[in-house]
Short mmCIF file of C-alpha atoms in Angstrom, two decimals:
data_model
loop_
_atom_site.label_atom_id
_atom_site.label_comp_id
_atom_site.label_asym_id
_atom_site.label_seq_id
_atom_site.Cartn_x
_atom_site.Cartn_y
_atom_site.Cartn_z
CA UNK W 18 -1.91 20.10 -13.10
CA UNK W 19 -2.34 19.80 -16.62
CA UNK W 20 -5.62 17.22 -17.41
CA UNK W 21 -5.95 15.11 -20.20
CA UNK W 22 -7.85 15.84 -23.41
CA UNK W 23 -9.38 13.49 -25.74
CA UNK W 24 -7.71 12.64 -28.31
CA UNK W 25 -7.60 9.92 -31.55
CA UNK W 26 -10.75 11.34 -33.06
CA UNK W 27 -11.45 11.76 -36.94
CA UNK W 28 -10.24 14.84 -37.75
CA UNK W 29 -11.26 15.37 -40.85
CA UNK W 30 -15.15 15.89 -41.09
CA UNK W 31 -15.83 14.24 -44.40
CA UNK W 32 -14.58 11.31 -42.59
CA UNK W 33 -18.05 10.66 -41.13
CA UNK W 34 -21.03 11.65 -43.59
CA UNK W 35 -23.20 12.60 -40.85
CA UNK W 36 -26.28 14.16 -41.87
CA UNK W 37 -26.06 17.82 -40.29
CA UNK W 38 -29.28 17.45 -38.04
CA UNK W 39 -28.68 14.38 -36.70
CA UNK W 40 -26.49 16.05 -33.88
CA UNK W 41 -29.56 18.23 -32.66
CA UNK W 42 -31.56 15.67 -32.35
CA UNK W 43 -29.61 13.72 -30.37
CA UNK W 44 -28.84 16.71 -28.16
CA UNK W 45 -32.94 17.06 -28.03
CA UNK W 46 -32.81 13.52 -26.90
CA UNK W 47 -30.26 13.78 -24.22
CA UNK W 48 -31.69 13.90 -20.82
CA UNK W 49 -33.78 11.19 -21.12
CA UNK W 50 -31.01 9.23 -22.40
CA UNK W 51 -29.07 10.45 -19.50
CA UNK W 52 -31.88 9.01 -17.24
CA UNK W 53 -31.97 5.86 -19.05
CA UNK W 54 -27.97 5.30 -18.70
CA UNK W 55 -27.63 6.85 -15.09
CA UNK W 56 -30.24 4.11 -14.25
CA UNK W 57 -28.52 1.04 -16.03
CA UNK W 58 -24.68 1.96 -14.20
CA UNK W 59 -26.89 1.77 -10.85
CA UNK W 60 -28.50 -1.38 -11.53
CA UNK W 61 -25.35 -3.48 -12.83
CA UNK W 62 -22.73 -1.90 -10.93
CA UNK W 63 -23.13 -2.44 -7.38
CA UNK W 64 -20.71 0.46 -5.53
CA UNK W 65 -23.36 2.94 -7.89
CA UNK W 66 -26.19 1.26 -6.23
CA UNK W 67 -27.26 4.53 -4.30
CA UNK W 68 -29.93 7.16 -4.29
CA UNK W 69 -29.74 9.94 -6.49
CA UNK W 70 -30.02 12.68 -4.49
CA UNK W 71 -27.18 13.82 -2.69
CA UNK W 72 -23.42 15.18 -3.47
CA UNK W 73 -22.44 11.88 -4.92
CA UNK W 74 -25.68 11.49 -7.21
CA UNK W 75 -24.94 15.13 -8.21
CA UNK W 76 -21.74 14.16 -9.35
CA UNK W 77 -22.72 10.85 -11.59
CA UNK W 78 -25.61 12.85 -13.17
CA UNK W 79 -23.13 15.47 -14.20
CA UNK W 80 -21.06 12.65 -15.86
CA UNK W 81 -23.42 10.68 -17.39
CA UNK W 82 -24.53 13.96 -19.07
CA UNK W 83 -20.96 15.17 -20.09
CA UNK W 84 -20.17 12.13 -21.53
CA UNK W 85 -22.84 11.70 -23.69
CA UNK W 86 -22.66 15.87 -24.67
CA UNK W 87 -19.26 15.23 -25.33
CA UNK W 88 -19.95 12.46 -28.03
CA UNK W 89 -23.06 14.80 -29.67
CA UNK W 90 -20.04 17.58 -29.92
CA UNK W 91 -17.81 15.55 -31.68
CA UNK W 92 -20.66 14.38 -34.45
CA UNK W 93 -20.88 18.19 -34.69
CA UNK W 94 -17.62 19.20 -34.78
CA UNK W 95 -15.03 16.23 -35.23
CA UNK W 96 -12.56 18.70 -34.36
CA UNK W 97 -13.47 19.44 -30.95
CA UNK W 98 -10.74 18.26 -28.10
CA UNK W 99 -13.69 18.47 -25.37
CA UNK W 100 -10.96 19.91 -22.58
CA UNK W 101 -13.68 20.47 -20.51
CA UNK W 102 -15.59 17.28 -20.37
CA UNK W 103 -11.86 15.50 -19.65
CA UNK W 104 -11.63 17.69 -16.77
CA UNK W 105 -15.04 16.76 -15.34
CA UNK W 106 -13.64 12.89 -15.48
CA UNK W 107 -10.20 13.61 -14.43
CA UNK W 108 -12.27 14.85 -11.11
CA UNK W 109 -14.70 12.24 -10.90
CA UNK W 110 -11.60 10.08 -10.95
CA UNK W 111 -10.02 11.67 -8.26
CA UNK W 112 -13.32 11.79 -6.40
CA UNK W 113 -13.53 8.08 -6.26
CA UNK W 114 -9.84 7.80 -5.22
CA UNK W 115 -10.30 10.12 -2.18
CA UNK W 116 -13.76 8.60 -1.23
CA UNK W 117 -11.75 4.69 -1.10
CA UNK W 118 -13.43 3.62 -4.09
CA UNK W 119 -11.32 1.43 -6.56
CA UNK W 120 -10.89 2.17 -10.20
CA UNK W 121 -12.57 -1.25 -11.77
CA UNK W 122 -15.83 0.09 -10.47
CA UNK W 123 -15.80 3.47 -11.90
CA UNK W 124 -14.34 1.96 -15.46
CA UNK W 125 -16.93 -0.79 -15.27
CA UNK W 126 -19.75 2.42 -14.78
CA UNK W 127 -17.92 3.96 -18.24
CA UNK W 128 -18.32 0.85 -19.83
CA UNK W 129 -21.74 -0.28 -19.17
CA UNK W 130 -23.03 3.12 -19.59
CA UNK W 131 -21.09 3.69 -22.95
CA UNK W 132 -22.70 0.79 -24.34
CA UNK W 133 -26.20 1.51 -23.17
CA UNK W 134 -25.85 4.76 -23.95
CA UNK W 135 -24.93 3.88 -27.76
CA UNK W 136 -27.72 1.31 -28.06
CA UNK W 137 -30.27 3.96 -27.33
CA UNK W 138 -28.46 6.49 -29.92
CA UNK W 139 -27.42 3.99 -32.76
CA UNK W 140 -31.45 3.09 -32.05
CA UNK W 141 -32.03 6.78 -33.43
CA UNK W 142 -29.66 6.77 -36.09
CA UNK W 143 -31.23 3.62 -37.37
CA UNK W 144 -34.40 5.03 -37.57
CA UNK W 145 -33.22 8.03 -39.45
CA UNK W 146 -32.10 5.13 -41.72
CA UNK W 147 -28.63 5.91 -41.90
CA UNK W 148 -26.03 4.23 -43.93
CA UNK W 149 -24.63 1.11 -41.92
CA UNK W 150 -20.91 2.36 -42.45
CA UNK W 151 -22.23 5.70 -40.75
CA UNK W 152 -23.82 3.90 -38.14
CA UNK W 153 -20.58 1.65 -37.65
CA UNK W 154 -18.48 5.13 -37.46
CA UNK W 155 -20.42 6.60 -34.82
CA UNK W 156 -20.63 3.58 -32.69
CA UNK W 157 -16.26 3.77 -33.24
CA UNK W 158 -16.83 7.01 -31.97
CA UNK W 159 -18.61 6.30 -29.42
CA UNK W 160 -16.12 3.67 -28.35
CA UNK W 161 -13.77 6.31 -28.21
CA UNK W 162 -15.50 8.43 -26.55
CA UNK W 163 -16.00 6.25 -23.29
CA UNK W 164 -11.26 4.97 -23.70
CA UNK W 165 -10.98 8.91 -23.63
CA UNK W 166 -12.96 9.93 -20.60
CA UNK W 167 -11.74 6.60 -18.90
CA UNK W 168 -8.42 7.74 -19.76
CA UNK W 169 -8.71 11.32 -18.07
CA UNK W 170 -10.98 9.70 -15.25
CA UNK W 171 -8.02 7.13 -14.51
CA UNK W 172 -5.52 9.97 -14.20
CA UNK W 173 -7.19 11.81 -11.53
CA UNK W 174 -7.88 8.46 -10.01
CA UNK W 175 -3.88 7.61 -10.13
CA UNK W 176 -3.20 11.52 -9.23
CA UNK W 177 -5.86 11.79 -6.49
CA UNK W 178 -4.15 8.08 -5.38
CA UNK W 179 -0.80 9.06 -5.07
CA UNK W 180 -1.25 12.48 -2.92
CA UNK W 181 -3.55 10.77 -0.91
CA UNK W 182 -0.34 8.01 -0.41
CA UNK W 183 2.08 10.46 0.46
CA UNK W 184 -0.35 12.43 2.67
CA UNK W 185 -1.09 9.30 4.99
CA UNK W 186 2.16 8.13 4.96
CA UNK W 187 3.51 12.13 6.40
CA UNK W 188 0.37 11.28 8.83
CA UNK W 189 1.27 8.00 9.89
CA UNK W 190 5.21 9.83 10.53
CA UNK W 191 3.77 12.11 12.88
CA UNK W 192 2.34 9.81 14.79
CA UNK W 193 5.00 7.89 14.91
CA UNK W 194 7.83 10.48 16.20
CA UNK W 195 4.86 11.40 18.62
CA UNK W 196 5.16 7.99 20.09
CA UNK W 197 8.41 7.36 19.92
CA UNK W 198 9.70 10.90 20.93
CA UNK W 199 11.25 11.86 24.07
CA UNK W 200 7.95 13.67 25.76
CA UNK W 201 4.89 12.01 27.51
CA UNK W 202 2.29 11.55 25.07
CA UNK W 203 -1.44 12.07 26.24
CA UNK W 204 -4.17 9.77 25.01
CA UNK W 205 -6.14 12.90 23.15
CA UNK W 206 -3.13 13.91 20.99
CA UNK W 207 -2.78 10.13 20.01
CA UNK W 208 -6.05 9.72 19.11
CA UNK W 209 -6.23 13.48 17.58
CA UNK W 210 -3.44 12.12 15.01
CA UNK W 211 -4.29 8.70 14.41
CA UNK W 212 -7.93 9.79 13.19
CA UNK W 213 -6.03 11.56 10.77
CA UNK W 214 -3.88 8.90 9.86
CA UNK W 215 -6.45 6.42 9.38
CA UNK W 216 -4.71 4.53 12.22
CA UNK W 217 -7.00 2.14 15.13
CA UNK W 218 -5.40 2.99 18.35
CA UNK W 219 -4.75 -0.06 20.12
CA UNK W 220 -4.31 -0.71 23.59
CA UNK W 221 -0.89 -2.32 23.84
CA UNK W 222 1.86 -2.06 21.31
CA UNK W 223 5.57 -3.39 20.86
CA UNK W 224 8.59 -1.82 19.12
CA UNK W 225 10.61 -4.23 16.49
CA UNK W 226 13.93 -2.86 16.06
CA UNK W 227 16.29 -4.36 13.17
CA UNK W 228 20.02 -4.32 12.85
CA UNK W 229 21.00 -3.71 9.06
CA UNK W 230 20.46 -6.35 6.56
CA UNK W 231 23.60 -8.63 5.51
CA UNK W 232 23.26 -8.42 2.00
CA UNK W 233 23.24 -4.85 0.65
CA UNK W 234 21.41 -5.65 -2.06
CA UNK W 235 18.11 -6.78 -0.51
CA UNK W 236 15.39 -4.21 -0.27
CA UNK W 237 15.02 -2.59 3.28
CA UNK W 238 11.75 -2.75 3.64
CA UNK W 239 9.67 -3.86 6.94
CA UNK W 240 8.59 -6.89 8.23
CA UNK W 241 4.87 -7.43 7.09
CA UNK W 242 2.67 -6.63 10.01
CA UNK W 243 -1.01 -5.44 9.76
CA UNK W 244 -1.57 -1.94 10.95
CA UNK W 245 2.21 -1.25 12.01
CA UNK W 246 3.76 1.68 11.48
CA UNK W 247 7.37 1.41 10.03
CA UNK W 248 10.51 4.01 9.80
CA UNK W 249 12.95 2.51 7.68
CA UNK W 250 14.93 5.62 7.53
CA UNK W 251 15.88 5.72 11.30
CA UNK W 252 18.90 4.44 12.92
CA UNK W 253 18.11 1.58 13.63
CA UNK W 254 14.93 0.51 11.41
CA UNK W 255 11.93 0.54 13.74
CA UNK W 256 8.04 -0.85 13.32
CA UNK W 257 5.43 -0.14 16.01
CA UNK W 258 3.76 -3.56 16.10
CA UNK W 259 -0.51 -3.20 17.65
CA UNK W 260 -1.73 -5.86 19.80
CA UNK W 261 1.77 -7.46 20.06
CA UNK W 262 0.46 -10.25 21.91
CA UNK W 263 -2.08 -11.31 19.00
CA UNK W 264 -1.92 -15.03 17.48
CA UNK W 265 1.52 -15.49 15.05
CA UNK W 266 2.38 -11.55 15.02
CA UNK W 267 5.85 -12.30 15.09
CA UNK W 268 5.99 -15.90 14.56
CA UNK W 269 3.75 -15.76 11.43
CA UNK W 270 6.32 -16.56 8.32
CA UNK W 271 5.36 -13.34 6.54
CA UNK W 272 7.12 -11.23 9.33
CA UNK W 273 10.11 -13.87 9.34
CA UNK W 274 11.00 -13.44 6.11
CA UNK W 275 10.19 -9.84 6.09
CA UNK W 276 13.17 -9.64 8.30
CA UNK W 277 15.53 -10.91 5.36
CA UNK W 278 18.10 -12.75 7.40
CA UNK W 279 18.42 -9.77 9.40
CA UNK W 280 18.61 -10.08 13.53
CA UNK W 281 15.92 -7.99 15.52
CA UNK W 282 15.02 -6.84 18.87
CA UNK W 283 11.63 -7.25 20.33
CA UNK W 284 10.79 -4.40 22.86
CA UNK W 285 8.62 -5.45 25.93
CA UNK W 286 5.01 -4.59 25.52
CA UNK W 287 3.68 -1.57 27.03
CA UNK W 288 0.32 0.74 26.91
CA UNK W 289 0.45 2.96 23.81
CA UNK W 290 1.39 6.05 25.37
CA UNK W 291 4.61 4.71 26.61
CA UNK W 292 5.68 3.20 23.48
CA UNK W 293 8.79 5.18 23.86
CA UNK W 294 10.20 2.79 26.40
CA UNK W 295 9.56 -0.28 24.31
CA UNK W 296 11.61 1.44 21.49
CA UNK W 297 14.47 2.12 24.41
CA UNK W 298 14.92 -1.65 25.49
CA UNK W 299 14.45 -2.75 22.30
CA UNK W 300 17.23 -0.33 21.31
CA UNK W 301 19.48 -1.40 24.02
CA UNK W 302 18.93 -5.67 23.19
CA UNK W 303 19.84 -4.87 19.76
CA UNK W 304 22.88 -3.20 20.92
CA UNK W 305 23.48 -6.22 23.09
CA UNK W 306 22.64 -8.61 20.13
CA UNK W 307 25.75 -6.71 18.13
CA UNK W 308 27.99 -7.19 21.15
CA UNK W 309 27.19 -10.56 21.69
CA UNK W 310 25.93 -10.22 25.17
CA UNK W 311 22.38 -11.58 23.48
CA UNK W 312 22.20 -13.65 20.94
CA UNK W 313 23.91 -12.31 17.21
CA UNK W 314 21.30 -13.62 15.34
CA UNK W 315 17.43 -13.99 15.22
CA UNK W 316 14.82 -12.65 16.91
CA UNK W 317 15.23 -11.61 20.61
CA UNK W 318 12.48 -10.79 22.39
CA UNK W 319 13.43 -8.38 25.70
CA UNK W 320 10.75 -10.29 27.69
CA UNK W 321 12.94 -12.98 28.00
CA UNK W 322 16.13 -11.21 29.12
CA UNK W 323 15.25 -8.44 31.51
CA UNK W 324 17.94 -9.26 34.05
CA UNK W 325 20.30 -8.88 31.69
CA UNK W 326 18.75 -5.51 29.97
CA UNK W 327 18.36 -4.80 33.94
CA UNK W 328 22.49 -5.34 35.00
CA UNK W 329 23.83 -3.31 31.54
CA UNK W 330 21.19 -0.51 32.16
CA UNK W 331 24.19 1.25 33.68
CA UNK W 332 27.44 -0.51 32.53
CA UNK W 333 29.72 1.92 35.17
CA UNK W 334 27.97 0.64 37.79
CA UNK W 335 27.77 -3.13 37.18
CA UNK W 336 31.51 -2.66 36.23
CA UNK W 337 32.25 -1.17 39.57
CA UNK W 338 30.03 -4.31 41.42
CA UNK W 339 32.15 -6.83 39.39
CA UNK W 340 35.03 -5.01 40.47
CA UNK W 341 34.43 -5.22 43.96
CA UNK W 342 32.07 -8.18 44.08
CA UNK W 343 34.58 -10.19 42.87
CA UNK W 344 37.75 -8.77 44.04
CA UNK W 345 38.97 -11.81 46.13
CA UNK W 346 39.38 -14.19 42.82
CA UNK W 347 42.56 -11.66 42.30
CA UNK W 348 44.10 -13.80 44.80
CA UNK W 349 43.90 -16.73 43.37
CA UNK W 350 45.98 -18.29 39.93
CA UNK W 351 45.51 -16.65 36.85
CA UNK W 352 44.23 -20.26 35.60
CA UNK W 353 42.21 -20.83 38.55
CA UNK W 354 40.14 -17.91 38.10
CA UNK W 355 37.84 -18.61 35.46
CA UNK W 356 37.24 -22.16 37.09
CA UNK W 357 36.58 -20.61 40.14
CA UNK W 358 34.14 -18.30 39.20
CA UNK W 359 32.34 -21.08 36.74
CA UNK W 360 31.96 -23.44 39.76
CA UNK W 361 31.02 -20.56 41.96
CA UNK W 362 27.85 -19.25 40.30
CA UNK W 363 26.74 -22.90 39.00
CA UNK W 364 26.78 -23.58 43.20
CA UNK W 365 24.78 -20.06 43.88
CA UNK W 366 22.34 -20.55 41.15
CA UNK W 367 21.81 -24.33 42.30
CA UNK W 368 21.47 -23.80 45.70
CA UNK W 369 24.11 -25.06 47.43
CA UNK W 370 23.57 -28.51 45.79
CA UNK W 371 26.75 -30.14 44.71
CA UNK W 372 25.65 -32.83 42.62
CA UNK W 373 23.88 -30.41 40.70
CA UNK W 374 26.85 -28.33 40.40
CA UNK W 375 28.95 -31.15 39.16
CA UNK W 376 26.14 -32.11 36.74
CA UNK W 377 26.03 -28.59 35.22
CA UNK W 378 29.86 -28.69 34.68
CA UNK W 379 30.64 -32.49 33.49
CA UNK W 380 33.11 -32.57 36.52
CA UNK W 381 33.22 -35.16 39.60
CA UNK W 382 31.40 -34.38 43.00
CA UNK W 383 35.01 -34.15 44.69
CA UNK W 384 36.35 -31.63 42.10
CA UNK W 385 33.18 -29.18 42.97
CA UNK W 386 34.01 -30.06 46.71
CA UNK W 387 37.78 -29.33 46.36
CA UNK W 388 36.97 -25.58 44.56
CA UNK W 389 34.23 -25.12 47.05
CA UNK W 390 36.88 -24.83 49.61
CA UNK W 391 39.23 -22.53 47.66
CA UNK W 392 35.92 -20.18 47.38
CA UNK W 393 35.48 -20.75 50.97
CA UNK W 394 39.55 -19.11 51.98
CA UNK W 395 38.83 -16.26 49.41
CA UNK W 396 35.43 -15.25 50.47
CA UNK W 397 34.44 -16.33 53.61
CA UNK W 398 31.25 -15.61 55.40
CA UNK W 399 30.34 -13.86 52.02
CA UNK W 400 29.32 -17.00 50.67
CA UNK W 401 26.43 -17.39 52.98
CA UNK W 402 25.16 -13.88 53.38
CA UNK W 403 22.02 -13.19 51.24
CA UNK W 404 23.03 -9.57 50.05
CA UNK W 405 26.70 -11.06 49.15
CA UNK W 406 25.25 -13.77 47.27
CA UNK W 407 23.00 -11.97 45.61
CA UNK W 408 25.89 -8.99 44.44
CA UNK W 409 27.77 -12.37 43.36
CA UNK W 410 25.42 -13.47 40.75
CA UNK W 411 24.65 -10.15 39.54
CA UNK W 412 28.85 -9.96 39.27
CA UNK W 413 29.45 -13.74 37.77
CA UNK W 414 26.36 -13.62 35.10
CA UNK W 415 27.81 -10.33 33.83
CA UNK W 416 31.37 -11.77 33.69
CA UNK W 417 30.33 -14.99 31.97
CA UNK W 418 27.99 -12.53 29.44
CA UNK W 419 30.82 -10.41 28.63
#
């Protein structure tokens, strides 16, 4: 990757009537300016507030001093494009990037050691008793000295940045189809990946799954929710929610109106390592959500409809119990059907209590009393045995979902 040179110096060397020794001596003068300037970005910058020994000390003594060689050069030799010294910034840039620094502390550093760093040289020059428009050109040198290695120390920090993104984010994927894949999933290779993804493990988790949005134009992008991990891309949208059961995770308004309007599916919540079966109920409400069986729109949480998840786990099957469940209502009218079965599982679910049952349905005591013995020549002893009952419901709450 190409690295940023310094540019928007004088190029013409009569530009800047600088006596020709006035360079050496400030090169004879540089380490101890270099000390003086490494110690001022430590005292008023706090994130440089660290011993000097080490990798990290290393690498802000090597920049203090190319810095300030880099501004003796160019009093030398106006001409010079200092390559070199860009290249040490654009990696002290991306050094701060990759160790989680953020770039106002490493352009405050610049700054406060630029302008110590010229009051100790424009000192000098002053005592030489230069010319006051010479002094005032080197200190616009100096200037743009520190804009051009903040420049190339800014791209590394942006480059550095945005590899480091992308990196995390192919991490964080990983993980992801690890936990959501069709394999068991042991606790090492969780943890194995998430250290790599920068990702706390948590105990319990929840998968959100969201139908498309109703306006095409909105931007698909996830709910907000701290520490989730999202795939947009998949069919449908899925985030892996932590600690689902934490104070207003999915009541909070930022994940409300990170959903856009659009209806979502809550999966139950589970131990990490079977997230995959969150994912598949949450999967299968949505699907129900679409059909109607659940409600279109909103936020359904499968904790709160497992019987019905539970009877259209296998649709065959629960259309085979309705079938036969239910089989004696063929005798009956085609309009009496749907009454029948409506006061039949209101009775069942009330137990046997007719004024409940009449309640439920707005109708009069005698009306549930009159169908109660139309249920009682189609079905029989059925009615009162606890496996028949029980295949009933099942059969009616189906019907009445569908």
């Amino acid at each position: 990757m190409a690295v940023p040179t310094p540019r928007g110096v004088p190029t013409d060397p009569g530009t800047v009537p600088v006596p020709p020794d006035l360079a050496e001596l400030l090169r004879a003068q540089l380490e101890g300016v270099a000390d003086e300037v490494e110690e001022e970005v430590r005292r008023q910058v706090p994130e440089y507030a660290r011993p000097g020994d080490g990798t990290y000390g290393r690498n802000l003594r090597a920049g203090v001093v190319q810095a300030l060689t880099l501004f003796v050069d160019l009093i030398a030799d106006p001409r010079g494009q200092g390559a070199a010294i860009a290249a040490t910034y654009y990696e002290l840039g991306r050094g701060e990037a990759l160790e989680g620094r953020s770039l106002d502390a490493l352009q405050s550093a610049l700054r406060v050691g630029g302008l110590h760093a010229w009051r100790l040289m424009g000192r000098t020059a002053e005592e030489l008793g230069l010319d006051s428009t010479v002094v005032a050109a080197l200190g616009e040198l100096a200037f743009r000295t520190v804009h051009e290695v903040a420049e190339a120390a800014a791209a590394g920090y942006a480059e550095a940045r945005s590899h480091s993104a992308d990196e995390l984010e192919r991490r964080r994927r990983r993980l992801l189809d690890l936990l959501l894949g069709d394999r068991p999933v042991s606790p090492e290779a969780v943890q194995d990946l998430a250290h790599g993804a920068r990702w706390r493990v948590p105990s319990r988790v929840a998968v959100v799954t969201l139908a498309a949005t109703a306006d095409p134009h909105a931007a698909d992008g996830p709910p907000a929710m701290p520490g989730a991990l999202t795939d947009m891309g998949s069919r449908p949208p899925r985030v892996l929610v932590p600690d689902p059961e934490g104070s207003g995770r999915f009541g909070g308004r930022s994940f409300l109106l990170g959903l856009q309007g659009r209806p979502a599916a809550i999966g139950p919540t589970v131990p990490v390592t079977e997230a995959a079966q969150s994912l598949r109920w949450a999967t299968r409400a949505l699907g129900l959500m679409g059909r109607g069986i659940l409600p279109r729109q909103g936020v359904v949480r499968c904790a709160d409809h497992l019987s019905t998840l539970l009877l259209y786990s296998d649709e065959s099957l629960l259309a085979h119990l309705r079938t036969r469940a239910l089989a004696p209502l063929d005798a009956a009218s085609e309009g009496q059907r749907a009454r029948l079965a409506e006061t039949l599982l209101a009775w069942l679910l009330s137990g046997s209590n007719v004024p409940d049952v009449a309640a439920r349905l707005h109708i009069h005591p005698q009306t549930v009393r009159y169908r109660l013995r139309q249920l009682e020549k189609l079905f029989g002893d059925a009615l009162h045995d606890p496996d028949a009952r029980l295949d009933l419901i099942l059969a009616l709450r189906s019907a009445h979902c569908s």
